[in-house]
Short mmCIF file of C-alpha atoms and ligand atoms in Angstrom, two decimals:
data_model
loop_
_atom_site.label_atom_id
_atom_site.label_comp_id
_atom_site.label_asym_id
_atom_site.label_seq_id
_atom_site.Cartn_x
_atom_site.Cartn_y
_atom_site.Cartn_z
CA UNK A 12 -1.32 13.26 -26.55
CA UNK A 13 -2.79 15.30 -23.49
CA UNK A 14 -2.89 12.96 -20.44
CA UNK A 15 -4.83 13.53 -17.13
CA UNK A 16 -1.52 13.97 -15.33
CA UNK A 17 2.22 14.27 -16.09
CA UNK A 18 4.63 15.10 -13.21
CA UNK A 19 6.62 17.85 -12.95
CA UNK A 20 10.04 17.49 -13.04
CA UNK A 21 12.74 20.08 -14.20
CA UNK A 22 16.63 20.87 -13.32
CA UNK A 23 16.10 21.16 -10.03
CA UNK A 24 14.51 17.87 -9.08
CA UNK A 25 17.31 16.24 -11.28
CA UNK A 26 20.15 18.74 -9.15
CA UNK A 27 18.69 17.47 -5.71
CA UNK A 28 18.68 13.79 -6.33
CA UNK A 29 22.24 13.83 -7.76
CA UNK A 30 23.01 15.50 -4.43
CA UNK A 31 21.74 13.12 -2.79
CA UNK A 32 23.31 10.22 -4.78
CA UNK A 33 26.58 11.23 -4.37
CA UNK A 34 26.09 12.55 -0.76
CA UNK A 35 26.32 9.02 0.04
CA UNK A 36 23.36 8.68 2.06
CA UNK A 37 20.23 7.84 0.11
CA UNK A 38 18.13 5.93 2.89
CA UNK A 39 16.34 7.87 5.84
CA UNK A 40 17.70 10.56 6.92
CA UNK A 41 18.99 14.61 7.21
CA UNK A 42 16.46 15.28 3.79
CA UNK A 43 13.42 13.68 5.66
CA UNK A 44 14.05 15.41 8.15
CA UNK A 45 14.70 18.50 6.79
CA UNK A 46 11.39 17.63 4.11
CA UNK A 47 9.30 16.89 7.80
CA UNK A 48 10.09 20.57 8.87
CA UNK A 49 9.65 22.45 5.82
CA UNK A 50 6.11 20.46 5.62
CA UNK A 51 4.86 21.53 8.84
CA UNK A 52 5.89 25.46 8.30
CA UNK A 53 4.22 24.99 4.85
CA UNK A 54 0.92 23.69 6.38
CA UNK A 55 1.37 25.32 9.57
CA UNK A 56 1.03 22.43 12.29
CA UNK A 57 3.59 21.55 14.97
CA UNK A 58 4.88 17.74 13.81
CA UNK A 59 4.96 15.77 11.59
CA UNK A 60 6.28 11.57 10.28
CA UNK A 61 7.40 11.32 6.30
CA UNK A 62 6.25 7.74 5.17
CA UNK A 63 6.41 5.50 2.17
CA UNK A 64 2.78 6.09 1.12
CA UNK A 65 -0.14 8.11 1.75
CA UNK A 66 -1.53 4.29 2.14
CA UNK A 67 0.43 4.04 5.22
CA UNK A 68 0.35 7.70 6.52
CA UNK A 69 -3.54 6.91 7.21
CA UNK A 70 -2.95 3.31 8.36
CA UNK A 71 -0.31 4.69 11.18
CA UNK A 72 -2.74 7.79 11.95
CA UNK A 73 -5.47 5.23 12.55
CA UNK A 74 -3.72 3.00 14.55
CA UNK A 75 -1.72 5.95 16.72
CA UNK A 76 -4.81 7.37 17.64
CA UNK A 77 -5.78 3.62 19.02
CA UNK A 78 -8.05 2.30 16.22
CA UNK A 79 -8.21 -0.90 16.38
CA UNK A 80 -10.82 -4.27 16.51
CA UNK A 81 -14.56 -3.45 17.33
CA UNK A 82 -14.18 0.13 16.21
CA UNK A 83 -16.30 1.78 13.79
CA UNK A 84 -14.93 4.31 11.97
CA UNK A 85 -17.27 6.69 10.00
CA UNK A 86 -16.23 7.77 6.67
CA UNK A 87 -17.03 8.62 3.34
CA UNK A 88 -17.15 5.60 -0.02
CA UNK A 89 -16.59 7.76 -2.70
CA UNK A 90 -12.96 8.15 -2.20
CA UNK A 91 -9.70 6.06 -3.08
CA UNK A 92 -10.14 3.09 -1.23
CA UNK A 93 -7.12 3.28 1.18
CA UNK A 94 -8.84 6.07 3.09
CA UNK A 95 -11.53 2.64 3.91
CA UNK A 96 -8.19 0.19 4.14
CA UNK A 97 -6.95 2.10 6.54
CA UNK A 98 -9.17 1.44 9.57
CA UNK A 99 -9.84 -2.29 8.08
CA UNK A 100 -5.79 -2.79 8.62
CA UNK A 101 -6.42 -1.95 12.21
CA UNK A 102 -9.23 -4.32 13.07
CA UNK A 103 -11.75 -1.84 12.71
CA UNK A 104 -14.93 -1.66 10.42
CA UNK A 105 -15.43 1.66 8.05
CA UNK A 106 -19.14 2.40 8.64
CA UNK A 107 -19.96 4.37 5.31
CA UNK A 108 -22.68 7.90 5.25
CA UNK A 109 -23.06 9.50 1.62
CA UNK A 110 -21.69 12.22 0.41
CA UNK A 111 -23.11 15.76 -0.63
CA UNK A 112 -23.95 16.05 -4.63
CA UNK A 113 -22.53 19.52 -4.45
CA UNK A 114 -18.88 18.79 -3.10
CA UNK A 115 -18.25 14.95 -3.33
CA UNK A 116 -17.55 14.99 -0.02
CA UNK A 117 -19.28 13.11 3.35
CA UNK A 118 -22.28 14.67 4.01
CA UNK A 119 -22.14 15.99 7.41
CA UNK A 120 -25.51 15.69 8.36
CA UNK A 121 -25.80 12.37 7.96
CA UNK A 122 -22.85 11.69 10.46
CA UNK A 123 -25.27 11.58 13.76
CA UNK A 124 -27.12 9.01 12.26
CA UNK A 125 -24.62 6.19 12.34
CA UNK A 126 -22.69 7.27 15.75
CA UNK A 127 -22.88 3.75 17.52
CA UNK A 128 -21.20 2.83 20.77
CA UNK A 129 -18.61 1.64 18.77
CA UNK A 130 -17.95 4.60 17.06
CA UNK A 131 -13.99 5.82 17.39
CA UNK A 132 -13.22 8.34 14.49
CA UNK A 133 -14.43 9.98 11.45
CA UNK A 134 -12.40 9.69 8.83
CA UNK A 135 -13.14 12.36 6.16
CA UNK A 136 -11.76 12.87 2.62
CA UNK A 137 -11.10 16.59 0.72
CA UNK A 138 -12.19 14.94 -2.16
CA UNK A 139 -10.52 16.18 -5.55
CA UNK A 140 -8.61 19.07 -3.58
CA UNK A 141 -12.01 20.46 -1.77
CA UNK A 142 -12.18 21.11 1.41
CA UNK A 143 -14.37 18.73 3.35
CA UNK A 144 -16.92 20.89 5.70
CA UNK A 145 -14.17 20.78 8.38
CA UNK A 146 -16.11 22.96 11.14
CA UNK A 147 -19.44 20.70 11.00
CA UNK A 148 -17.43 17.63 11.44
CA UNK A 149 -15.28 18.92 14.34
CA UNK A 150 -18.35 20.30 16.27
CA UNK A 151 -20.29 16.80 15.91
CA UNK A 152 -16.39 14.99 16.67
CA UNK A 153 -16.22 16.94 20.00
CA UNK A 154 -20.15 15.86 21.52
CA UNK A 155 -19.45 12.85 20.36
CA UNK A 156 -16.26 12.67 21.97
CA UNK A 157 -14.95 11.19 18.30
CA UNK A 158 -11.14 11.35 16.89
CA UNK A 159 -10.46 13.40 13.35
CA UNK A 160 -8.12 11.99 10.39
CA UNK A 161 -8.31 14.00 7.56
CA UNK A 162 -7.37 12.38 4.31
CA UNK A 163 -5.58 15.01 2.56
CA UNK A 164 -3.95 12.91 -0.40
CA UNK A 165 -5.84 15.14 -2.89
CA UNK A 166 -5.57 18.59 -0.93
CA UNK A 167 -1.64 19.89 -0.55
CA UNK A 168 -2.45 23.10 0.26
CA UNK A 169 -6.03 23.34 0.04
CA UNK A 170 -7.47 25.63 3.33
CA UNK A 171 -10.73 26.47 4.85
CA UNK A 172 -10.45 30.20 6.29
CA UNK A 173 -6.93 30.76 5.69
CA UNK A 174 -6.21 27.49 7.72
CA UNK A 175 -5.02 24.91 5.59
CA UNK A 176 -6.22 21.30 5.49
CA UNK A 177 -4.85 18.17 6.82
CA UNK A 178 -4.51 20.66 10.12
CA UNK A 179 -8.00 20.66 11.18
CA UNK A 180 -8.42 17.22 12.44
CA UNK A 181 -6.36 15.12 15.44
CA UNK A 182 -4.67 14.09 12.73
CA UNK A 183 -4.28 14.88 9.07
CA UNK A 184 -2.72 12.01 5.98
CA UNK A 185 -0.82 13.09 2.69
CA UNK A 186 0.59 11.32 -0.17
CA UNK A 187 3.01 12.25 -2.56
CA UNK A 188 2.09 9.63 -5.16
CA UNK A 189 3.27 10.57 -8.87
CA UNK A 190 0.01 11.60 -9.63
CA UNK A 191 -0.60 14.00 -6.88
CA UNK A 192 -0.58 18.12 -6.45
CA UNK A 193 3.10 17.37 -5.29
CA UNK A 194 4.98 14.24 -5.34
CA UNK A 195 8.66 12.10 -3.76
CA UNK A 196 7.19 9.75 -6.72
CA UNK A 197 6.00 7.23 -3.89
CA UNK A 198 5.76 9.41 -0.23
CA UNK A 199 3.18 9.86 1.80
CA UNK A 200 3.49 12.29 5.56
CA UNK A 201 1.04 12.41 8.35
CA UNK A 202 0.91 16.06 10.62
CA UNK A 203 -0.59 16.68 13.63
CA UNK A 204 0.16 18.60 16.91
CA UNK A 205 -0.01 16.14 19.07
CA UNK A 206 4.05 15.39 20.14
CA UNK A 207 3.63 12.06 21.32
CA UNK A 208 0.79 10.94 18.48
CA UNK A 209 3.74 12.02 16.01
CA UNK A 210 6.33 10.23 17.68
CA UNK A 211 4.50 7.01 18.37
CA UNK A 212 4.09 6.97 14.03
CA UNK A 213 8.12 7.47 14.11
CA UNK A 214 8.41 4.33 16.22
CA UNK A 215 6.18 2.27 13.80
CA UNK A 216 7.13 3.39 10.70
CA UNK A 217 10.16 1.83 11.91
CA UNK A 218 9.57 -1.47 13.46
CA UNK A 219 8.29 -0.16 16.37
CA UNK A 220 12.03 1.19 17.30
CA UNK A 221 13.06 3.99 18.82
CA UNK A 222 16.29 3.14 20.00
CA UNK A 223 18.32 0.62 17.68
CA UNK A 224 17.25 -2.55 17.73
CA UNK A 225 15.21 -2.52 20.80
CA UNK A 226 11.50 -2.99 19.86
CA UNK A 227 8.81 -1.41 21.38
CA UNK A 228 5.73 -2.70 19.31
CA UNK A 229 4.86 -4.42 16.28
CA UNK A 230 6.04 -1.96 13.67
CA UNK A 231 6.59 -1.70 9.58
CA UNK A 232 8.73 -0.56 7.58
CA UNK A 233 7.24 2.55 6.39
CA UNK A 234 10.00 4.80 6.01
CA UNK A 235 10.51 7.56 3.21
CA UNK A 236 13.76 7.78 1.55
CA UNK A 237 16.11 10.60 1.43
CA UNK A 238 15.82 10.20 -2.13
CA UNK A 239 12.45 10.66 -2.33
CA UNK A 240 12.61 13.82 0.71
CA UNK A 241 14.92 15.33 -2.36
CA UNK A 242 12.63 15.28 -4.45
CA UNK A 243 9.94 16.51 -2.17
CA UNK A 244 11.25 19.53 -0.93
CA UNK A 245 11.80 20.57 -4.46
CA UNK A 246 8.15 19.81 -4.80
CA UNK A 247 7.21 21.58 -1.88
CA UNK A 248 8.74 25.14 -2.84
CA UNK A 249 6.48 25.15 -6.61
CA UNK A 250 3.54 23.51 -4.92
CA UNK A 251 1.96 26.79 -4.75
CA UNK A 252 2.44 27.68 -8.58
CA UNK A 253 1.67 24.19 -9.39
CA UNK A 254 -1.97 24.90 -7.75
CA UNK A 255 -2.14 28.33 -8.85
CA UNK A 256 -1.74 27.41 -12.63
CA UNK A 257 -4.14 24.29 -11.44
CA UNK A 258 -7.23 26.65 -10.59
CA UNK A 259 -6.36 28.52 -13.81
CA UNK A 260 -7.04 25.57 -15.82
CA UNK A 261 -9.74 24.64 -14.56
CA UNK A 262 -11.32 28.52 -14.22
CA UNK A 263 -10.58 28.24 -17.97
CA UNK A 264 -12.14 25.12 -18.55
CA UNK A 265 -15.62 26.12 -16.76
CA UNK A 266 -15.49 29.62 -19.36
CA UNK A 267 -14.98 27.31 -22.55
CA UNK A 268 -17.33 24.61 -21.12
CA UNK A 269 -20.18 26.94 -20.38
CA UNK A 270 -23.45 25.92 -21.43
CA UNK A 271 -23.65 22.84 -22.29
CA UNK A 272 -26.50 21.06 -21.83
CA UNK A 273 -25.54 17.51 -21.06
CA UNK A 274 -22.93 18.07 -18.41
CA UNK A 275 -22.58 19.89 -15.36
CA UNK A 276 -19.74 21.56 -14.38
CA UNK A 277 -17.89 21.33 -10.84
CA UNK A 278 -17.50 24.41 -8.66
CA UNK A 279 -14.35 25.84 -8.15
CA UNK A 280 -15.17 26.28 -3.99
CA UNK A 281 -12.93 29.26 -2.09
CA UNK A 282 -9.85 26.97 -0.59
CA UNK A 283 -9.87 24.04 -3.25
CA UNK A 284 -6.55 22.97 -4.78
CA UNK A 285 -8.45 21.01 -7.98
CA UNK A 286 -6.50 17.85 -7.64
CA UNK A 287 -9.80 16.68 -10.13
CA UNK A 288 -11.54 18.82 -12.47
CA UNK A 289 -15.08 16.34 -12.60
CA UNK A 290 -17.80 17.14 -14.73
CA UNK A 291 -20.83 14.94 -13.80
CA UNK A 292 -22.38 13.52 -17.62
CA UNK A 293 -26.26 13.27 -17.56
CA UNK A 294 -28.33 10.44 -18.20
CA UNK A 295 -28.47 10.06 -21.85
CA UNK A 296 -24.37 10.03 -22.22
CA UNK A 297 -22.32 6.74 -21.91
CA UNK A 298 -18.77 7.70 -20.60
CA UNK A 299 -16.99 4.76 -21.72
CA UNK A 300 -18.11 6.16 -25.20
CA UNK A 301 -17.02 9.99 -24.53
CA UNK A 302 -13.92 8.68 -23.17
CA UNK A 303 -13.09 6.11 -26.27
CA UNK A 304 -13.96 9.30 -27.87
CA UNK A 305 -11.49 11.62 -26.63
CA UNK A 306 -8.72 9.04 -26.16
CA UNK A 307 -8.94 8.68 -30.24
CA UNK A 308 -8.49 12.41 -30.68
CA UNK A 309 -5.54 12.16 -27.97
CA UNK A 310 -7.25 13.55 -24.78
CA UNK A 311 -6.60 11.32 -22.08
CA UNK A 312 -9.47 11.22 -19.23
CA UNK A 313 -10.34 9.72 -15.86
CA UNK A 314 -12.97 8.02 -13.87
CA UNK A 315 -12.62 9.21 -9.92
CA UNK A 316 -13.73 6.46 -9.24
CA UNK A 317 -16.03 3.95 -11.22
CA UNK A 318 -16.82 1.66 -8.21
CA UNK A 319 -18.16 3.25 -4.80
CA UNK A 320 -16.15 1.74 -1.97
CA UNK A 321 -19.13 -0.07 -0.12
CA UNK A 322 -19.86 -2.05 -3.74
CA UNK A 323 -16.06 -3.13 -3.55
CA UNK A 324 -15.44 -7.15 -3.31
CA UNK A 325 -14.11 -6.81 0.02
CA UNK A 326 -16.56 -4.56 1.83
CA UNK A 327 -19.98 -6.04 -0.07
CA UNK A 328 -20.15 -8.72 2.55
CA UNK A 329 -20.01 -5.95 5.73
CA UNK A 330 -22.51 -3.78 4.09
CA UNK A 331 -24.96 -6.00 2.51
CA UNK A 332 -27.69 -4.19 1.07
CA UNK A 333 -26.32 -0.80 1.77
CA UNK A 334 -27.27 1.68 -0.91
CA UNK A 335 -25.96 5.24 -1.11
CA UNK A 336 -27.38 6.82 -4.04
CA UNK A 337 -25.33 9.80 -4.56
CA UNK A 338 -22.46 8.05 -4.42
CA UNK A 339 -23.48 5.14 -6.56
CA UNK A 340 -24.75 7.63 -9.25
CA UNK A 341 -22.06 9.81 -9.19
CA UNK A 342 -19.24 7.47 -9.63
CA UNK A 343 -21.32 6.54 -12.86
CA UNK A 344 -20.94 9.53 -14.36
CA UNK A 345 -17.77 11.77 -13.00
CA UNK A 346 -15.27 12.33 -15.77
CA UNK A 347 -12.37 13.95 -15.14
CA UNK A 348 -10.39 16.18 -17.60
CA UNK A 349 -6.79 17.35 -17.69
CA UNK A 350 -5.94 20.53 -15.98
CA UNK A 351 -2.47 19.82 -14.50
CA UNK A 352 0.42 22.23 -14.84
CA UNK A 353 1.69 21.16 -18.03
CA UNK A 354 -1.29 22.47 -20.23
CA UNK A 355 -0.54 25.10 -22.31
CA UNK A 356 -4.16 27.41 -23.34
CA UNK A 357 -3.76 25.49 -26.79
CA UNK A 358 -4.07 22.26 -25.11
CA UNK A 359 -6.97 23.46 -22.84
CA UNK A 360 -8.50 24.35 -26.06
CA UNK A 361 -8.24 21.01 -27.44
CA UNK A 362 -9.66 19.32 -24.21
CA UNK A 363 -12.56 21.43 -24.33
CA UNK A 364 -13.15 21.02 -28.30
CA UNK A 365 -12.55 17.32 -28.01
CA UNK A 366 -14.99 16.57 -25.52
CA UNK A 367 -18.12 19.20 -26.70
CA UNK A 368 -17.09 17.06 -30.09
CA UNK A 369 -17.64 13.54 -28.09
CA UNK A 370 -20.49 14.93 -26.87
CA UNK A 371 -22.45 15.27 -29.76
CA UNK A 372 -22.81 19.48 -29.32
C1 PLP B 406 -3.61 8.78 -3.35
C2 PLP B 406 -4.60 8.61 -2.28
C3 PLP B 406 -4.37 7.79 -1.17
C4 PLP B 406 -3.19 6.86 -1.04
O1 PLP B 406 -1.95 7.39 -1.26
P1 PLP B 406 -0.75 6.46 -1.79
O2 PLP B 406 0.43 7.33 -1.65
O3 PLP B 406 -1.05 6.10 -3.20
O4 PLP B 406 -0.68 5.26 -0.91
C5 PLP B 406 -5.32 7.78 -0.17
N1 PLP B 406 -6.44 8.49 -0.25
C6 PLP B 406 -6.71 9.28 -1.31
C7 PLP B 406 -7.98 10.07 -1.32
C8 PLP B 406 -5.81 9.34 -2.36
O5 PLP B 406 -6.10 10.10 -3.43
#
């Protein structure tokens, strides 16, 4: 069986956590830290908070920056839907814009449009590992006088110039879910360099403490585990070979997929990390049939995601009516194959004959 994802573990994930076990500290503490400052020089920003999820990296940078109730906070549907959570935990409403066809990201352009009043932050997404149009969104943030959170769950080490992502904004979110380019198995981390924005999230992560047991603010318990720190600074060191052999995949996926006439392929952009290889199906294809397909012949897929975040139970009532076509038509027809690190050219092979086979060519 080839699945979409498989994490990868070896001796020295399995060395670090028996350190760690025996070390006899295992909560928070020296391996967050030391996982905090290795994550910064990695992504070159100043600070930077480990957390328990990428889910509440982006709730704490929403709420640090001073999101909260009667905010609007522009951002993109097509996405996971914490990145929309995240301002709705703080009181404030996610005011959706479409995304471009080309990169499955928010359309920039349409950004202007919705700028109320009430408008506090865009929230943007680097979609599948690629790079969100960074520099657009900045210029319109700074005449708008509008905060930045970058959602970088998909896009460990994914850059734009040279400069990597999740350092662009006031404020960038990761997640080191299982699933992810790197992973503490559940872990999440939120950069920025802004001192104070950084050490407001330590307070709440923490029950709003800084000093024992005196409490500042209402806080959470949103602390990462030296545990899972263990695991991530493992992580951390192959992440760069893990996104190398990532891009090779899919390179070698777009040369065997070539050509065919009922899907398009995605485009490898200069700075993506391919968290997702997506190929969009046309019209006359039904992908829960390609993907019964391919499950039978042992090709596990993925759907990126099936239901746009404005069409979600909780958000239909705030946006009644709304309609954003790409984004309702694209998470239609996005499949996603397997390209993680695993996959061996004999199992890329078998992706690619596999699906041209479900596809009838
Ligand atoms: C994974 C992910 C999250 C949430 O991260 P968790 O660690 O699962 O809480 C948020 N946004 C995007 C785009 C993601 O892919």
């Amino acid at each position: 069986m080839i699945n979409i994802s498989e994490p990868c573990f070896d001796e020295l994930e399995e060395k670090a956590i028996l350190e760690v076990l025996r070390s006899g500290h295992v909560a928070s503490g020296p391996k967050v830290k030391e996982f905090e400052e290795e994550f910064v020089l990695y992504l070159g920003v100043k600070f930077s908070s480990a957390l328990s999820s990428g889910t509440a990296a982006l709730h704490l940078a929403c709420l640090a920056l001073g999101v909260g109730e009667g905010d609007e906070v522009i951002t993109t549907p097509f996405s996971f839907i914490a990145s929309s959570n995240a301002a709705v935990y703080c009181g404030a409403k996610p005011v959706f814009v479409d995304i471009e066809e080309k990169s499955f990201n928010l359309d920039p352009d349409l950004i202007e449009g919705v700028i109320t009043p009430r408008t506090k932050a865009i929230l943007v997404v680097h979609l599948y590992g690629r790079p969100a149009d960074m520099k657009k969104i900045l210029g319109i943030a700074k005449k708008h006088d509008l905060k930045v959170i970058e959602d970088a769950c998909q896009a460990h080490g994914a850059s734009i110039d040279g400069k990597k992502v999740g350092g662009w904004g006031d404020v960038g979110s990761f997640s080191f879910y299982a699933t992810k380019n790197m992973t503490t198995v559940e872990g999440g981390m939120v950069v920025s360099d802004d001192k104070e924005l950084i050490e407001k999230i330590n307070s709440l992560r923490n029950h709003g403490s800084r000093v024992r047991y005196v409490h500042e603010d209402l806080g959470f318990n949103f602390r990462l585990a030296d545990l899972n720190a263990a695991i991530g600074l493992v992580q951390l060191k192959k992440l760069d070979d893990f996104n190398k052999k990532r891009r090779q995949n899919a390179t070698y996926l777009n040369k065997q997929l070539r050509g065919l006439e009922n899907i398009f392929l995605p485009t490898l952009s200069e700075g993506m990390v391919v968290h997702q290889y997506s190929v969009i199906l046309d019209e006359t294809l039904d992908r829960e049939k390609v993907r019964e397909s391919m499950l039978e012949a042992g090709v596990g897929t993925g759907v990126f995601y099936p239901i746009p975040i404005h069409k979600q139970k909780r958000y239909l009532e705030s946006n009644p009516g709304l309609s954003l076509k790409v984004s309702e038509r694209m998470s239609k027809k996005v499949l996603s194959l397997p390209i993680h690190p695993k996959l061996s050219t004999k199992d890329l092979d078998q992706v690619a004959s596999v699906l041209k086979r479900s596809l009838g060519s």
